[in-house]
PDB file of N, CA and C in Angstrom:
ATOM      1  N   UNK A   1     230.613 231.713 122.756  1.00 34.00           N
ATOM      2  CA  UNK A   1     231.044 231.152 124.009  1.00 34.00           C
ATOM      3  C   UNK A   1     231.956 232.140 124.729  1.00 34.00           C
ATOM      4  N   UNK A   2     232.719 231.713 125.681  1.00 38.00           N
ATOM      5  CA  UNK A   2     233.540 232.607 126.477  1.00 38.00           C
ATOM      6  C   UNK A   2     234.745 233.142 125.730  1.00 38.00           C
ATOM      7  N   UNK A   3     235.126 232.499 124.645  1.00 41.00           N
ATOM      8  CA  UNK A   3     236.327 232.902 123.943  1.00 41.00           C
ATOM      9  C   UNK A   3     236.247 234.331 123.431  1.00 41.00           C
ATOM     10  N   UNK A   4     235.042 234.819 123.134  1.00 40.00           N
ATOM     11  CA  UNK A   4     234.922 236.176 122.643  1.00 40.00           C
ATOM     12  C   UNK A   4     235.139 237.203 123.752  1.00 40.00           C
ATOM     13  N   UNK A   5     235.152 236.792 125.002  1.00 40.00           N
ATOM     14  CA  UNK A   5     235.374 237.692 126.122  1.00 40.00           C
ATOM     15  C   UNK A   5     236.838 237.781 126.527  1.00 40.00           C
ATOM     16  N   UNK A   6     237.702 236.957 125.922  1.00 41.00           N
ATOM     17  CA  UNK A   6     239.103 236.928 126.323  1.00 41.00           C
ATOM     18  C   UNK A   6     239.783 238.258 126.075  1.00 41.00           C
ATOM     19  N   UNK A   7     240.491 238.724 127.062  1.00 42.00           N
ATOM     20  CA  UNK A   7     241.367 239.880 126.914  1.00 42.00           C
ATOM     21  C   UNK A   7     242.625 239.548 127.695  1.00 42.00           C
ATOM     22  N   UNK A   8     243.755 239.914 127.165  1.00 43.00           N
ATOM     23  CA  UNK A   8     245.015 239.556 127.835  1.00 43.00           C
ATOM     24  C   UNK A   8     245.017 240.057 129.266  1.00 43.00           C
ATOM     25  N   UNK A   9     245.305 239.121 130.184  1.00 42.00           N
ATOM     26  CA  UNK A   9     245.420 239.477 131.586  1.00 42.00           C
ATOM     27  C   UNK A   9     244.109 239.645 132.312  1.00 42.00           C
ATOM     28  N   UNK A  10     242.971 239.445 131.643  1.00 40.00           N
ATOM     29  CA  UNK A  10     241.677 239.599 132.290  1.00 40.00           C
ATOM     30  C   UNK A  10     241.041 238.244 132.515  1.00 40.00           C
ATOM     31  N   UNK A  11     240.413 238.094 133.674  1.00 42.00           N
ATOM     32  CA  UNK A  11     239.799 236.836 134.051  1.00 42.00           C
ATOM     33  C   UNK A  11     238.434 236.695 133.392  1.00 42.00           C
ATOM     34  N   UNK A  12     238.144 235.489 132.873  1.00 45.00           N
ATOM     35  CA  UNK A  12     236.819 235.170 132.383  1.00 45.00           C
ATOM     36  C   UNK A  12     236.247 234.113 133.299  1.00 45.00           C
ATOM     37  N   UNK A  13     235.108 233.556 132.973  1.00 49.00           N
ATOM     38  CA  UNK A  13     234.485 232.555 133.818  1.00 49.00           C
ATOM     39  C   UNK A  13     235.265 231.251 133.898  1.00 49.00           C
ATOM     40  N   UNK A  14     235.945 230.847 132.827  1.00 59.00           N
ATOM     41  CA  UNK A  14     236.616 229.564 132.797  1.00 59.00           C
ATOM     42  C   UNK A  14     238.130 229.620 132.909  1.00 59.00           C
ATOM     43  N   UNK A  15     238.710 230.664 132.416  1.00 55.00           N
ATOM     44  CA  UNK A  15     240.168 230.677 132.368  1.00 55.00           C
ATOM     45  C   UNK A  15     240.703 232.099 132.357  1.00 55.00           C
ATOM     46  N   UNK A  16     242.008 232.190 132.595  1.00 55.00           N
ATOM     47  CA  UNK A  16     242.726 233.458 132.540  1.00 55.00           C
ATOM     48  C   UNK A  16     243.772 233.309 131.454  1.00 55.00           C
ATOM     49  N   UNK A  17     243.928 234.313 130.614  1.00 55.00           N
ATOM     50  CA  UNK A  17     244.941 234.246 129.565  1.00 55.00           C
ATOM     51  C   UNK A  17     246.056 235.230 129.882  1.00 55.00           C
ATOM     52  N   UNK A  18     247.282 234.720 129.920  1.00 55.00           N
ATOM     53  CA  UNK A  18     248.474 235.537 130.127  1.00 55.00           C
ATOM     54  C   UNK A  18     249.516 235.100 129.112  1.00 55.00           C
ATOM     55  N   UNK A  19     249.975 236.019 128.298  1.00 57.00           N
ATOM     56  CA  UNK A  19     251.087 235.734 127.380  1.00 57.00           C
ATOM     57  C   UNK A  19     250.900 234.431 126.612  1.00 57.00           C
ATOM     58  N   UNK A  20     249.778 234.262 125.949  1.00 65.00           N
ATOM     59  CA  UNK A  20     249.496 233.092 125.119  1.00 65.00           C
ATOM     60  C   UNK A  20     249.200 231.816 125.910  1.00 65.00           C
ATOM     61  N   UNK A  21     249.285 231.838 127.238  1.00 72.00           N
ATOM     62  CA  UNK A  21     248.979 230.659 128.040  1.00 72.00           C
ATOM     63  C   UNK A  21     247.569 230.776 128.590  1.00 72.00           C
ATOM     64  N   UNK A  22     246.877 229.651 128.653  1.00 71.00           N
ATOM     65  CA  UNK A  22     245.526 229.630 129.186  1.00 71.00           C
ATOM     66  C   UNK A  22     245.544 228.905 130.518  1.00 71.00           C
ATOM     67  N   UNK A  23     245.085 229.581 131.583  1.00 78.00           N
ATOM     68  CA  UNK A  23     245.016 228.989 132.915  1.00 78.00           C
ATOM     69  C   UNK A  23     243.559 228.724 133.262  1.00 78.00           C
ATOM     70  N   UNK A  24     243.217 227.446 133.460  1.00 83.00           N
ATOM     71  CA  UNK A  24     241.866 227.060 133.854  1.00 83.00           C
ATOM     72  C   UNK A  24     241.672 227.475 135.305  1.00 83.00           C
ATOM     73  N   UNK A  25     240.572 228.167 135.616  1.00 81.00           N
ATOM     74  CA  UNK A  25     240.426 228.737 136.954  1.00 81.00           C
ATOM     75  C   UNK A  25     239.197 228.266 137.730  1.00 81.00           C
ATOM     76  N   UNK A  26     238.415 227.361 137.170  1.00 90.00           N
ATOM     77  CA  UNK A  26     237.283 226.822 137.931  1.00 90.00           C
ATOM     78  C   UNK A  26     237.775 225.711 138.842  1.00 90.00           C
ATOM     79  N   UNK A  27     236.873 225.095 139.586  1.00 93.00           N
ATOM     80  CA  UNK A  27     237.246 224.055 140.542  1.00 93.00           C
ATOM     81  C   UNK A  27     237.332 222.669 139.924  1.00 93.00           C
ATOM     82  N   UNK A  28     236.552 222.395 138.856  1.00 96.00           N
ATOM     83  CA  UNK A  28     236.500 221.055 138.267  1.00 96.00           C
ATOM     84  C   UNK A  28     236.771 221.122 136.778  1.00 96.00           C
ATOM     85  N   UNK A  29     237.829 220.444 136.346  1.00 95.00           N
ATOM     86  CA  UNK A  29     238.161 220.353 134.923  1.00 95.00           C
ATOM     87  C   UNK A  29     237.465 219.118 134.368  1.00 95.00           C
ATOM     88  N   UNK A  30     236.596 219.309 133.374  1.00 95.00           N
ATOM     89  CA  UNK A  30     235.824 218.206 132.812  1.00 95.00           C
ATOM     90  C   UNK A  30     236.247 217.902 131.388  1.00 95.00           C
ATOM     91  N   UNK A  31     235.876 216.719 130.932  1.00 95.00           N
ATOM     92  CA  UNK A  31     236.148 216.320 129.557  1.00 95.00           C
ATOM     93  C   UNK A  31     235.394 217.237 128.586  1.00 95.00           C
ATOM     94  N   UNK A  32     234.209 217.666 128.948  1.00 94.00           N
ATOM     95  CA  UNK A  32     233.439 218.576 128.089  1.00 94.00           C
ATOM     96  C   UNK A  32     234.193 219.885 127.862  1.00 94.00           C
ATOM     97  N   UNK A  33     234.815 220.417 128.907  1.00 92.00           N
ATOM     98  CA  UNK A  33     235.574 221.655 128.747  1.00 92.00           C
ATOM     99  C   UNK A  33     236.757 221.420 127.813  1.00 92.00           C
ATOM    100  N   UNK A  34     237.448 220.303 127.985  1.00 92.00           N
ATOM    101  CA  UNK A  34     238.583 219.993 127.118  1.00 92.00           C
ATOM    102  C   UNK A  34     238.141 219.858 125.663  1.00 92.00           C
ATOM    103  N   UNK A  35     237.002 219.210 125.440  1.00 91.00           N
ATOM    104  CA  UNK A  35     236.485 219.050 124.075  1.00 91.00           C
ATOM    105  C   UNK A  35     236.161 220.406 123.448  1.00 91.00           C
ATOM    106  N   UNK A  36     235.736 221.356 124.266  1.00 89.00           N
ATOM    107  CA  UNK A  36     235.324 222.663 123.741  1.00 89.00           C
ATOM    108  C   UNK A  36     236.509 223.548 123.355  1.00 89.00           C
ATOM    109  N   UNK A  37     237.704 223.177 123.760  1.00 86.00           N
ATOM    110  CA  UNK A  37     238.884 223.981 123.452  1.00 86.00           C
ATOM    111  C   UNK A  37     239.434 223.609 122.089  1.00 86.00           C
ATOM    112  N   UNK A  38     239.434 224.553 121.174  1.00 82.00           N
ATOM    113  CA  UNK A  38     239.936 224.312 119.824  1.00 82.00           C
ATOM    114  C   UNK A  38     241.442 224.186 119.812  1.00 82.00           C
ATOM    115  N   UNK A  39     242.113 224.996 120.609  1.00 83.00           N
ATOM    116  CA  UNK A  39     243.563 225.025 120.593  1.00 83.00           C
ATOM    117  C   UNK A  39     244.077 225.250 122.009  1.00 83.00           C
ATOM    118  N   UNK A  40     244.983 224.404 122.435  1.00 85.00           N
ATOM    119  CA  UNK A  40     245.642 224.588 123.728  1.00 85.00           C
ATOM    120  C   UNK A  40     247.102 224.902 123.409  1.00 85.00           C
ATOM    121  N   UNK A  41     247.516 226.162 123.628  1.00 84.00           N
ATOM    122  CA  UNK A  41     248.869 226.574 123.252  1.00 84.00           C
ATOM    123  C   UNK A  41     249.949 225.677 123.857  1.00 84.00           C
ATOM    124  N   UNK A  42     250.897 225.288 123.030  1.00 87.00           N
ATOM    125  CA  UNK A  42     252.035 224.466 123.444  1.00 87.00           C
ATOM    126  C   UNK A  42     251.627 223.128 124.059  1.00 87.00           C
ATOM    127  N   UNK A  43     250.394 222.697 123.816  1.00 89.00           N
ATOM    128  CA  UNK A  43     249.873 221.457 124.402  1.00 89.00           C
ATOM    129  C   UNK A  43     250.070 221.415 125.916  1.00 89.00           C
ATOM    130  N   UNK A  44     249.929 222.571 126.555  1.00 91.00           N
ATOM    131  CA  UNK A  44     250.111 222.668 127.997  1.00 91.00           C
ATOM    132  C   UNK A  44     248.887 223.304 128.633  1.00 91.00           C
ATOM    133  N   UNK A  45     248.334 222.611 129.633  1.00 91.00           N
ATOM    134  CA  UNK A  45     247.215 223.132 130.416  1.00 91.00           C
ATOM    135  C   UNK A  45     247.775 223.724 131.694  1.00 91.00           C
ATOM    136  N   UNK A  46     247.411 224.941 131.991  1.00 90.00           N
ATOM    137  CA  UNK A  46     247.804 225.570 133.242  1.00 90.00           C
ATOM    138  C   UNK A  46     246.575 225.584 134.145  1.00 90.00           C
ATOM    139  N   UNK A  47     246.701 224.961 135.311  1.00 91.00           N
ATOM    140  CA  UNK A  47     245.585 224.855 136.246  1.00 91.00           C
ATOM    141  C   UNK A  47     245.904 225.610 137.519  1.00 91.00           C
ATOM    142  N   UNK A  48     244.907 226.288 138.065  1.00 87.00           N
ATOM    143  CA  UNK A  48     245.069 226.922 139.361  1.00 87.00           C
ATOM    144  C   UNK A  48     245.216 225.828 140.409  1.00 87.00           C
ATOM    145  N   UNK A  49     245.948 226.109 141.480  1.00 88.00           N
ATOM    146  CA  UNK A  49     246.097 225.142 142.565  1.00 88.00           C
ATOM    147  C   UNK A  49     244.714 224.755 143.080  1.00 88.00           C
ATOM    148  N   UNK A  50     244.504 223.476 143.336  1.00 90.00           N
ATOM    149  CA  UNK A  50     243.246 222.999 143.897  1.00 90.00           C
ATOM    150  C   UNK A  50     242.223 222.536 142.875  1.00 90.00           C
ATOM    151  N   UNK A  51     242.511 222.666 141.578  1.00 92.00           N
ATOM    152  CA  UNK A  51     241.577 222.210 140.549  1.00 92.00           C
ATOM    153  C   UNK A  51     241.504 220.681 140.590  1.00 92.00           C
ATOM    154  N   UNK A  52     240.302 220.163 140.524  1.00 95.00           N
ATOM    155  CA  UNK A  52     240.068 218.719 140.469  1.00 95.00           C
ATOM    156  C   UNK A  52     239.883 218.338 139.009  1.00 95.00           C
ATOM    157  N   UNK A  53     240.577 217.287 138.589  1.00 96.00           N
ATOM    158  CA  UNK A  53     240.472 216.808 137.207  1.00 96.00           C
ATOM    159  C   UNK A  53     239.607 215.553 137.214  1.00 96.00           C
ATOM    160  N   UNK A  54     238.518 215.577 136.446  1.00 97.00           N
ATOM    161  CA  UNK A  54     237.634 214.412 136.389  1.00 97.00           C
ATOM    162  C   UNK A  54     238.387 213.234 135.761  1.00 97.00           C
ATOM    163  N   UNK A  55     237.994 211.992 136.091  1.00 97.00           N
ATOM    164  CA  UNK A  55     238.668 210.822 135.513  1.00 97.00           C
ATOM    165  C   UNK A  55     238.657 210.812 133.982  1.00 97.00           C
ATOM    166  N   UNK A  56     237.545 211.181 133.366  1.00 97.00           N
ATOM    167  CA  UNK A  56     237.475 211.202 131.909  1.00 97.00           C
ATOM    168  C   UNK A  56     238.386 212.296 131.335  1.00 97.00           C
ATOM    169  N   UNK A  57     238.462 213.426 132.023  1.00 96.00           N
ATOM    170  CA  UNK A  57     239.363 214.495 131.584  1.00 96.00           C
ATOM    171  C   UNK A  57     240.818 214.032 131.679  1.00 96.00           C
ATOM    172  N   UNK A  58     241.161 213.267 132.724  1.00 96.00           N
ATOM    173  CA  UNK A  58     242.521 212.725 132.848  1.00 96.00           C
ATOM    174  C   UNK A  58     242.848 211.827 131.663  1.00 96.00           C
ATOM    175  N   UNK A  59     241.877 211.002 131.283  1.00 97.00           N
ATOM    176  CA  UNK A  59     242.081 210.121 130.127  1.00 97.00           C
ATOM    177  C   UNK A  59     242.308 210.939 128.858  1.00 97.00           C
ATOM    178  N   UNK A  60     241.536 212.005 128.679  1.00 95.00           N
ATOM    179  CA  UNK A  60     241.688 212.850 127.491  1.00 95.00           C
ATOM    180  C   UNK A  60     243.038 213.560 127.487  1.00 95.00           C
ATOM    181  N   UNK A  61     243.503 213.979 128.659  1.00 95.00           N
ATOM    182  CA  UNK A  61     244.801 214.642 128.765  1.00 95.00           C
ATOM    183  C   UNK A  61     245.906 213.683 128.307  1.00 95.00           C
ATOM    184  N   UNK A  62     245.804 212.439 128.749  1.00 95.00           N
ATOM    185  CA  UNK A  62     246.792 211.435 128.327  1.00 95.00           C
ATOM    186  C   UNK A  62     246.687 211.159 126.832  1.00 95.00           C
ATOM    187  N   UNK A  63     245.461 211.022 126.339  1.00 94.00           N
ATOM    188  CA  UNK A  63     245.223 210.728 124.926  1.00 94.00           C
ATOM    189  C   UNK A  63     245.763 211.839 124.019  1.00 94.00           C
ATOM    190  N   UNK A  64     245.555 213.091 124.432  1.00 91.00           N
ATOM    191  CA  UNK A  64     246.010 214.238 123.631  1.00 91.00           C
ATOM    192  C   UNK A  64     247.464 214.603 123.927  1.00 91.00           C
ATOM    193  N   UNK A  65     248.068 213.884 124.864  1.00 93.00           N
ATOM    194  CA  UNK A  65     249.468 214.118 125.257  1.00 93.00           C
ATOM    195  C   UNK A  65     249.698 215.561 125.705  1.00 93.00           C
ATOM    196  N   UNK A  66     248.809 216.016 126.581  1.00 92.00           N
ATOM    197  CA  UNK A  66     248.922 217.368 127.119  1.00 92.00           C
ATOM    198  C   UNK A  66     249.770 217.364 128.381  1.00 92.00           C
ATOM    199  N   UNK A  67     250.460 218.455 128.608  1.00 93.00           N
ATOM    200  CA  UNK A  67     251.218 218.647 129.838  1.00 93.00           C
ATOM    201  C   UNK A  67     250.350 219.468 130.781  1.00 93.00           C
ATOM    202  N   UNK A  68     250.338 219.096 132.066  1.00 92.00           N
ATOM    203  CA  UNK A  68     249.572 219.834 133.074  1.00 92.00           C
ATOM    204  C   UNK A  68     250.552 220.525 133.996  1.00 92.00           C
ATOM    205  N   UNK A  69     250.365 221.821 134.155  1.00 91.00           N
ATOM    206  CA  UNK A  69     251.197 222.601 135.074  1.00 91.00           C
ATOM    207  C   UNK A  69     250.261 223.352 136.026  1.00 91.00           C
ATOM    208  N   UNK A  70     250.655 223.380 137.280  1.00 88.00           N
ATOM    209  CA  UNK A  70     249.863 224.094 138.296  1.00 88.00           C
ATOM    210  C   UNK A  70     250.503 225.435 138.584  1.00 88.00           C
ATOM    211  N   UNK A  71     249.654 226.449 138.726  1.00 85.00           N
ATOM    212  CA  UNK A  71     250.125 227.801 139.014  1.00 85.00           C
ATOM    213  C   UNK A  71     249.392 228.339 140.226  1.00 85.00           C
ATOM    214  N   UNK A  72     250.030 229.283 140.903  1.00 78.00           N
ATOM    215  CA  UNK A  72     249.385 229.949 142.043  1.00 78.00           C
ATOM    216  C   UNK A  72     248.255 230.806 141.513  1.00 78.00           C
ATOM    217  N   UNK A  73     247.170 230.860 142.264  1.00 65.00           N
ATOM    218  CA  UNK A  73     246.039 231.712 141.902  1.00 65.00           C
ATOM    219  C   UNK A  73     246.339 233.120 142.373  1.00 65.00           C
ATOM    220  N   UNK A  74     246.479 234.079 141.438  1.00 60.00           N
ATOM    221  CA  UNK A  74     246.820 235.454 141.776  1.00 60.00           C
ATOM    222  C   UNK A  74     245.711 236.186 142.509  1.00 60.00           C
ATOM    223  N   UNK A  75     244.481 235.673 142.432  1.00 55.00           N
ATOM    224  CA  UNK A  75     243.337 236.351 143.046  1.00 55.00           C
ATOM    225  C   UNK A  75     243.340 236.204 144.556  1.00 55.00           C
ATOM    226  N   UNK A  76     244.113 235.253 145.108  1.00 48.00           N
ATOM    227  CA  UNK A  76     244.129 235.022 146.555  1.00 48.00           C
ATOM    228  C   UNK A  76     244.908 236.079 147.297  1.00 48.00           C
TER     229      UNK A  76
END
């Protein structure tokens, strides 16, 4: 999957990794994407501004007790 393409500070199709934090960079966060993540560092999801969270993904975030933080998209 995409995890083998991760390099610090380099953008992949789904997320950007900086200093152990994973920033989701697509437009729609789905429950399927959350299920595919083996480990979310510090139980914190970093989302680019403007990301839409699906209702089922919101439920999973609450269930897993994840914190959601929004960050500016550096690519703009």
